Coordinates of C-alpha atoms in Angstrom, one line a residue:
M1 CA 92.2 178.5 105.6
P2 CA 88.9 178.9 107.4
R3 CA 87.6 176.2 109.7
A4 CA 84.8 173.9 108.3
P5 CA 81.5 174.3 110.3
F6 CA 81.2 171.8 113.2
S7 CA 84.5 170.2 112.5
W8 CA 85.1 170.2 116.2
I9 CA 82.6 167.5 116.9
K10 CA 83.4 164.1 115.5
P11 CA 81.2 161.0 115.6
E12 CA 83.6 158.0 116.0
P13 CA 82.7 154.4 116.5
H14 CA 83.2 154.4 120.2
G15 CA 81.4 157.7 120.9
I16 CA 81.2 161.4 120.1
Y17 CA 84.6 163.0 120.3
V18 CA 84.8 166.8 121.3
E19 CA 88.1 167.7 119.7
P20 CA 89.0 171.1 121.3
A21 CA 88.1 169.7 124.8
D22 CA 89.8 166.4 124.1
C23 CA 86.8 164.7 125.7
W24 CA 84.2 162.0 124.7
V25 CA 80.4 161.9 125.2
D26 CA 79.0 158.4 126.4
P27 CA 82.2 156.6 125.0
S28 CA 82.0 152.7 125.0
R29 CA 85.5 152.4 126.2
A30 CA 87.4 153.9 129.0
V31 CA 88.9 157.4 128.2
D32 CA 90.7 160.2 130.0
K33 CA 87.7 162.5 130.0
A34 CA 84.0 161.5 129.5
L35 CA 80.8 163.5 129.6
V36 CA 78.2 160.9 130.5
T37 CA 74.4 161.4 129.8
H38 CA 72.9 158.8 132.1
G39 CA 73.8 155.6 134.1
H40 CA 72.7 152.8 131.7
A41 CA 75.6 150.4 130.8
D42 CA 75.5 151.3 127.1
H43 CA 76.2 154.9 127.9
A44 CA 78.2 154.7 131.1
R45 CA 81.0 152.6 132.2
G46 CA 83.9 152.7 134.7
G47 CA 87.5 153.2 134.1
H48 CA 87.4 156.9 132.9
G49 CA 90.1 159.2 134.3
K50 CA 87.4 162.1 134.8
T51 CA 83.7 161.6 134.5
V52 CA 81.4 164.5 134.2
A53 CA 77.7 164.0 134.8
T54 CA 74.8 164.9 137.0
P55 CA 75.0 164.1 140.8
E56 CA 72.4 161.5 140.4
T57 CA 74.1 159.8 137.4
L58 CA 77.3 159.9 139.3
A59 CA 75.6 158.2 142.2
I60 CA 74.3 155.3 139.9
M61 CA 77.7 154.9 138.4
E62 CA 79.2 154.6 141.9
L63 CA 76.7 151.9 142.7
R64 CA 76.9 150.1 139.5
Y65 CA 80.5 150.4 138.5
A66 CA 82.4 151.6 141.8
T67 CA 83.3 154.7 140.0
R68 CA 84.2 157.6 142.4
D69 CA 87.7 158.9 141.4
G70 CA 87.5 161.7 138.9
A71 CA 83.8 162.4 139.3
T72 CA 82.7 165.9 138.6
P73 CA 78.9 166.6 139.1
V74 CA 77.1 169.1 137.2
E75 CA 73.5 170.3 138.1
Y76 CA 70.8 170.6 135.5
G77 CA 71.1 174.0 133.9
E78 CA 74.5 174.4 135.0
T79 CA 77.2 175.4 132.4
I80 CA 80.9 174.3 132.8
R81 CA 83.7 175.6 130.7
L82 CA 85.9 172.8 129.1
P83 CA 89.3 173.2 127.7
G84 CA 89.5 174.6 124.1
G85 CA 86.6 177.1 124.7
V86 CA 83.9 174.5 124.8
D87 CA 80.9 175.2 127.1
A88 CA 78.8 172.2 128.3
T89 CA 75.3 172.4 129.8
Y90 CA 73.4 169.5 131.2
I91 CA 69.6 169.6 130.5
P92 CA 66.8 167.2 131.6
A93 CA 66.3 164.2 129.3
G94 CA 63.3 162.6 131.0
H95 CA 64.8 159.1 130.6
V96 CA 65.7 157.9 134.1
L97 CA 66.9 159.5 137.3
G98 CA 69.9 161.9 136.5
S99 CA 69.5 161.6 132.8
A100 CA 70.6 164.6 130.8
Q101 CA 70.9 165.9 127.2
I102 CA 74.3 167.7 126.8
L103 CA 74.4 171.1 125.1
L104 CA 77.8 171.8 123.7
E105 CA 78.7 175.3 122.5
H106 CA 81.9 176.3 120.6
A107 CA 82.8 179.1 118.2
G108 CA 79.1 180.2 118.1
E109 CA 77.7 176.7 117.2
R110 CA 75.5 174.6 119.3
V111 CA 75.3 170.9 119.4
V112 CA 72.8 169.0 121.5
I113 CA 73.4 165.2 122.3
T114 CA 70.3 163.7 123.7
G115 CA 71.5 160.4 125.0
D116 CA 68.3 158.4 125.7
Y117 CA 65.0 160.4 126.3
K118 CA 61.4 160.3 126.4
R119 CA 58.8 163.0 126.2
R120 CA 56.0 161.3 128.6
A121 CA 55.8 162.6 132.2
D122 CA 57.7 160.5 134.7
P123 CA 57.4 160.7 138.6
T124 CA 61.0 159.7 139.0
C125 CA 62.8 162.4 137.0
P126 CA 62.5 165.9 135.6
P127 CA 60.8 166.3 132.0
F128 CA 62.7 166.5 128.7
E129 CA 63.5 170.2 127.7
V130 CA 63.4 171.2 124.1
T131 CA 66.6 172.9 123.4
P132 CA 67.1 174.8 120.0
C133 CA 70.6 174.0 118.5
D134 CA 72.5 173.8 115.2
I135 CA 73.0 170.0 115.2
F136 CA 70.7 167.6 117.1
I137 CA 72.1 164.2 117.9
T138 CA 69.1 162.1 118.6
E139 CA 68.6 158.4 119.7
A140 CA 66.1 156.3 117.5
T141 CA 65.6 153.2 119.6
F142 CA 61.9 153.2 118.7
G143 CA 62.4 154.9 115.4
L144 CA 59.6 153.0 113.4
P145 CA 56.1 154.2 112.8
V146 CA 54.7 151.0 114.4
F147 CA 55.9 152.3 117.7
C148 CA 53.3 154.4 119.4
H149 CA 53.3 154.0 123.2
P150 CA 50.0 153.9 124.9
P151 CA 49.2 156.0 128.0
I152 CA 50.9 154.6 130.9
E153 CA 47.7 155.0 133.0
D154 CA 46.1 152.4 130.6
E155 CA 48.9 149.9 131.3
M156 CA 48.8 150.5 135.0
A157 CA 45.1 149.8 134.9
K158 CA 45.6 146.6 133.1
L159 CA 48.2 145.5 135.7
L160 CA 45.9 146.4 138.7
D161 CA 42.8 144.7 137.0
R162 CA 44.7 141.5 136.5
L163 CA 45.9 141.5 140.2
A164 CA 42.3 142.2 141.5
A165 CA 40.9 139.3 139.3
H166 CA 43.3 136.8 140.7
P167 CA 43.7 137.5 144.5
D168 CA 45.2 134.0 145.3
R169 CA 48.1 134.7 142.8
C170 CA 50.6 137.5 142.4
V171 CA 51.7 139.5 139.4
L172 CA 55.4 139.2 138.7
V173 CA 56.5 142.3 136.6
G174 CA 59.9 142.0 134.8
A175 CA 61.5 145.6 134.6
Y176 CA 64.8 146.9 133.9
A177 CA 66.7 147.5 137.2
L178 CA 67.6 151.0 136.5
G179 CA 64.6 153.4 135.6
K180 CA 61.8 151.0 134.5
A181 CA 61.5 149.3 137.9
Q182 CA 61.3 152.6 139.9
R183 CA 59.0 154.1 137.3
V184 CA 56.5 151.3 137.4
I185 CA 56.5 151.4 141.2
A186 CA 56.0 155.2 141.2
E187 CA 53.3 155.0 138.6
L188 CA 51.4 152.3 140.7
R189 CA 51.6 154.5 143.8
A190 CA 50.1 157.3 141.5
A191 CA 47.3 155.0 140.5
G192 CA 46.4 154.6 144.0
H193 CA 48.0 151.3 144.8
S194 CA 49.2 151.6 148.4
Q195 CA 49.9 147.9 149.2
P196 CA 53.5 146.7 149.8
I197 CA 55.4 145.8 146.6
Y198 CA 57.8 143.0 146.7
L199 CA 61.2 143.1 145.2
H200 CA 63.8 140.7 143.8
G201 CA 67.1 141.1 145.8
A202 CA 68.8 142.7 142.7
M203 CA 66.3 145.7 142.7
E204 CA 66.8 146.8 146.3
K205 CA 69.9 148.9 146.2
M206 CA 68.8 150.8 143.2
C207 CA 65.3 151.5 144.6
R208 CA 66.9 152.7 147.8
L209 CA 69.1 155.1 145.7
Y210 CA 66.1 156.5 144.1
E211 CA 64.5 157.1 147.5
E212 CA 67.8 158.8 148.8
H213 CA 67.2 161.3 145.9
G214 CA 63.6 162.1 146.8
V215 CA 61.7 159.5 144.9
D216 CA 58.8 158.0 147.0
L217 CA 58.4 154.4 146.2
G218 CA 56.1 153.6 149.1
E219 CA 56.4 150.4 151.2
L220 CA 58.8 148.0 149.6
R221 CA 59.7 144.3 150.9
L222 CA 62.1 141.8 149.7
V223 CA 60.8 138.4 148.4
A224 CA 63.6 136.7 150.4
D225 CA 62.1 137.9 153.5
A226 CA 58.5 136.8 152.9
D227 CA 56.8 133.4 152.7
K228 CA 54.6 132.5 149.7
D229 CA 51.3 133.0 151.3
A230 CA 52.2 136.6 152.2
M231 CA 52.8 137.4 148.6
R232 CA 49.2 136.4 147.3
G233 CA 47.4 139.5 145.9
H234 CA 50.6 141.4 145.5
I235 CA 52.8 142.8 142.9
V236 CA 56.4 141.5 142.6
V237 CA 59.1 143.3 140.7
C238 CA 62.2 141.4 139.2
P239 CA 64.8 141.8 136.6
P240 CA 63.7 140.5 133.2
S241 CA 66.1 137.6 133.4
A242 CA 64.3 136.3 136.6
L243 CA 60.8 136.1 135.0
N244 CA 61.2 132.4 134.1
D245 CA 64.1 131.6 136.5
R246 CA 64.1 129.0 139.3
W247 CA 63.8 132.0 141.7
S248 CA 60.2 132.5 140.7
R249 CA 59.2 129.2 142.0
R250 CA 59.0 130.6 145.4
L251 CA 56.1 132.9 144.4
P252 CA 52.4 132.1 144.6
D253 CA 51.4 131.0 141.1
P254 CA 52.8 134.2 139.4
I255 CA 51.1 135.9 136.5
T256 CA 54.1 136.9 134.5
A257 CA 54.1 140.5 133.1
M258 CA 56.9 142.5 131.3
A259 CA 57.2 146.3 131.2
S260 CA 58.9 147.4 128.0
G261 CA 58.3 149.2 124.8
W262 CA 59.2 146.0 122.9
M263 CA 56.1 144.5 124.4
R264 CA 54.4 146.2 121.5
I265 CA 55.8 143.3 119.4
R266 CA 53.8 140.2 120.2
Q267 CA 56.6 137.9 119.1
R268 CA 58.8 139.3 121.9
A269 CA 56.1 138.7 124.5
R270 CA 55.7 135.2 123.3
Q271 CA 59.5 134.5 123.3
R272 CA 59.7 135.5 127.0
N273 CA 56.5 133.6 127.9
V274 CA 54.9 136.9 129.1
E275 CA 51.1 136.5 129.9
L276 CA 50.6 140.2 130.5
P277 CA 52.6 142.5 128.3
L278 CA 52.8 146.2 129.5
V279 CA 53.9 148.6 126.8
I280 CA 55.9 151.0 129.0
S281 CA 58.9 152.6 127.6
D282 CA 61.6 155.0 128.9
H283 CA 62.3 156.1 125.2
A284 CA 60.6 158.4 122.8
D285 CA 58.2 156.7 120.4
W286 CA 58.1 157.4 116.6
G287 CA 55.6 160.3 117.0
E288 CA 57.7 161.9 119.8
L289 CA 61.0 161.5 117.9
T290 CA 59.5 163.2 114.9
R291 CA 57.9 166.0 117.0
T292 CA 61.0 166.7 118.8
I293 CA 63.0 167.1 115.6
E294 CA 60.4 169.6 114.5
E295 CA 60.5 171.5 117.8
V296 CA 64.3 171.7 118.1
G297 CA 64.6 172.9 114.6
A298 CA 68.1 172.1 114.0
Q299 CA 70.1 172.7 110.8
E300 CA 71.1 169.1 110.8
N301 CA 70.0 165.9 112.6
W302 CA 72.4 163.1 113.5
I303 CA 70.5 159.9 114.2
T304 CA 71.9 157.0 116.4
H305 CA 71.1 154.1 118.8
G306 CA 68.3 152.3 117.1
R307 CA 66.2 152.3 113.8
E308 CA 68.1 155.0 112.0
D309 CA 66.9 154.3 108.6
A310 CA 63.4 155.2 109.0
L311 CA 63.9 158.4 110.9
L312 CA 66.5 159.3 108.3
R313 CA 64.0 158.8 105.5
W314 CA 61.3 160.8 107.4
C315 CA 63.8 163.6 107.7
Q316 CA 64.6 163.6 103.9
L317 CA 60.8 163.6 103.1
H318 CA 60.3 166.6 105.4
Q319 CA 63.3 168.4 103.9
R320 CA 65.4 168.2 107.0
R321 CA 69.0 167.4 106.7
A322 CA 70.1 164.3 108.5
R323 CA 72.6 161.6 108.7
A324 CA 73.0 158.3 110.6
L325 CA 75.9 157.5 112.8
A326 CA 77.5 154.2 113.3
L327 CA 78.3 154.0 116.9
V328 CA 79.2 150.7 118.6
G329 CA 78.2 149.3 121.9
Y330 CA 74.7 150.6 122.0
E331 CA 72.1 148.1 123.1
D332 CA 68.3 147.7 123.2
E333 CA 68.5 146.6 126.8
D334 CA 65.0 145.6 128.0
D335 CA 63.9 149.2 127.7

């Protein structure tokens, strides 16, 4: 009996299972062999017998989850042969340092799993590469037409204008510790901000890891090593959870800002008591999601991790075959 097309790739509740290779892509539980797209906790975890990822992602996983045993590095553009005649190629996803799409090829069929991705330029990681395939498995974190991310240059200008208008205060920016914080710092440098930037202690190790991998973040100082007056007129970066924490009391009358694609929704900004919402996302917005589907030109699109229904409907209206996957363990994070 002939094999059904693409029967070797199986979306299961805990990840994408690659049957001939007996391995998983971004599994939410520990498995014998995992192919990992990037280091965020809803895609990467410790405890796998063998972890295949880019060197940068493996370094992030070692820092965050103390994973070293079984680590197998794969460079961008490198193809490795898995058991069962499956080839895996890691391709830039443009999400965070080390993030990759994974192209799987078996029996003449091509499947791309994006993990998380964005299409905007980012000084901290290589840009997303469009990769033609038969099945395109795409995230849909911001899969609603309301999400249209503004140019990051505009958001940096808002931040720097507010800082200049209040030289006796500081601007406290809440940003996710992996990816968003480093991107905000690098974009500030690109905008000409050469002053020291102060960090919450929880940010230091990841920022240093980025610097070790060639990302220039300029002069960084720890809040713990500074007195209140020294931070007046400066930018401070902290995890979102610290924005309204007791820790922030050591800062000079902080203006609270938050860098996230969710800041497009005013209610989310109000819930966090954010004075300066900065719409900065490391995910593709609605226009980028739909454009990517068009450019990839897959026979079928599998949609996961977010607002699947709207993107599924868009595919149907544009005569593109699609289905929504029900994977567990994927979160919005703070983007």
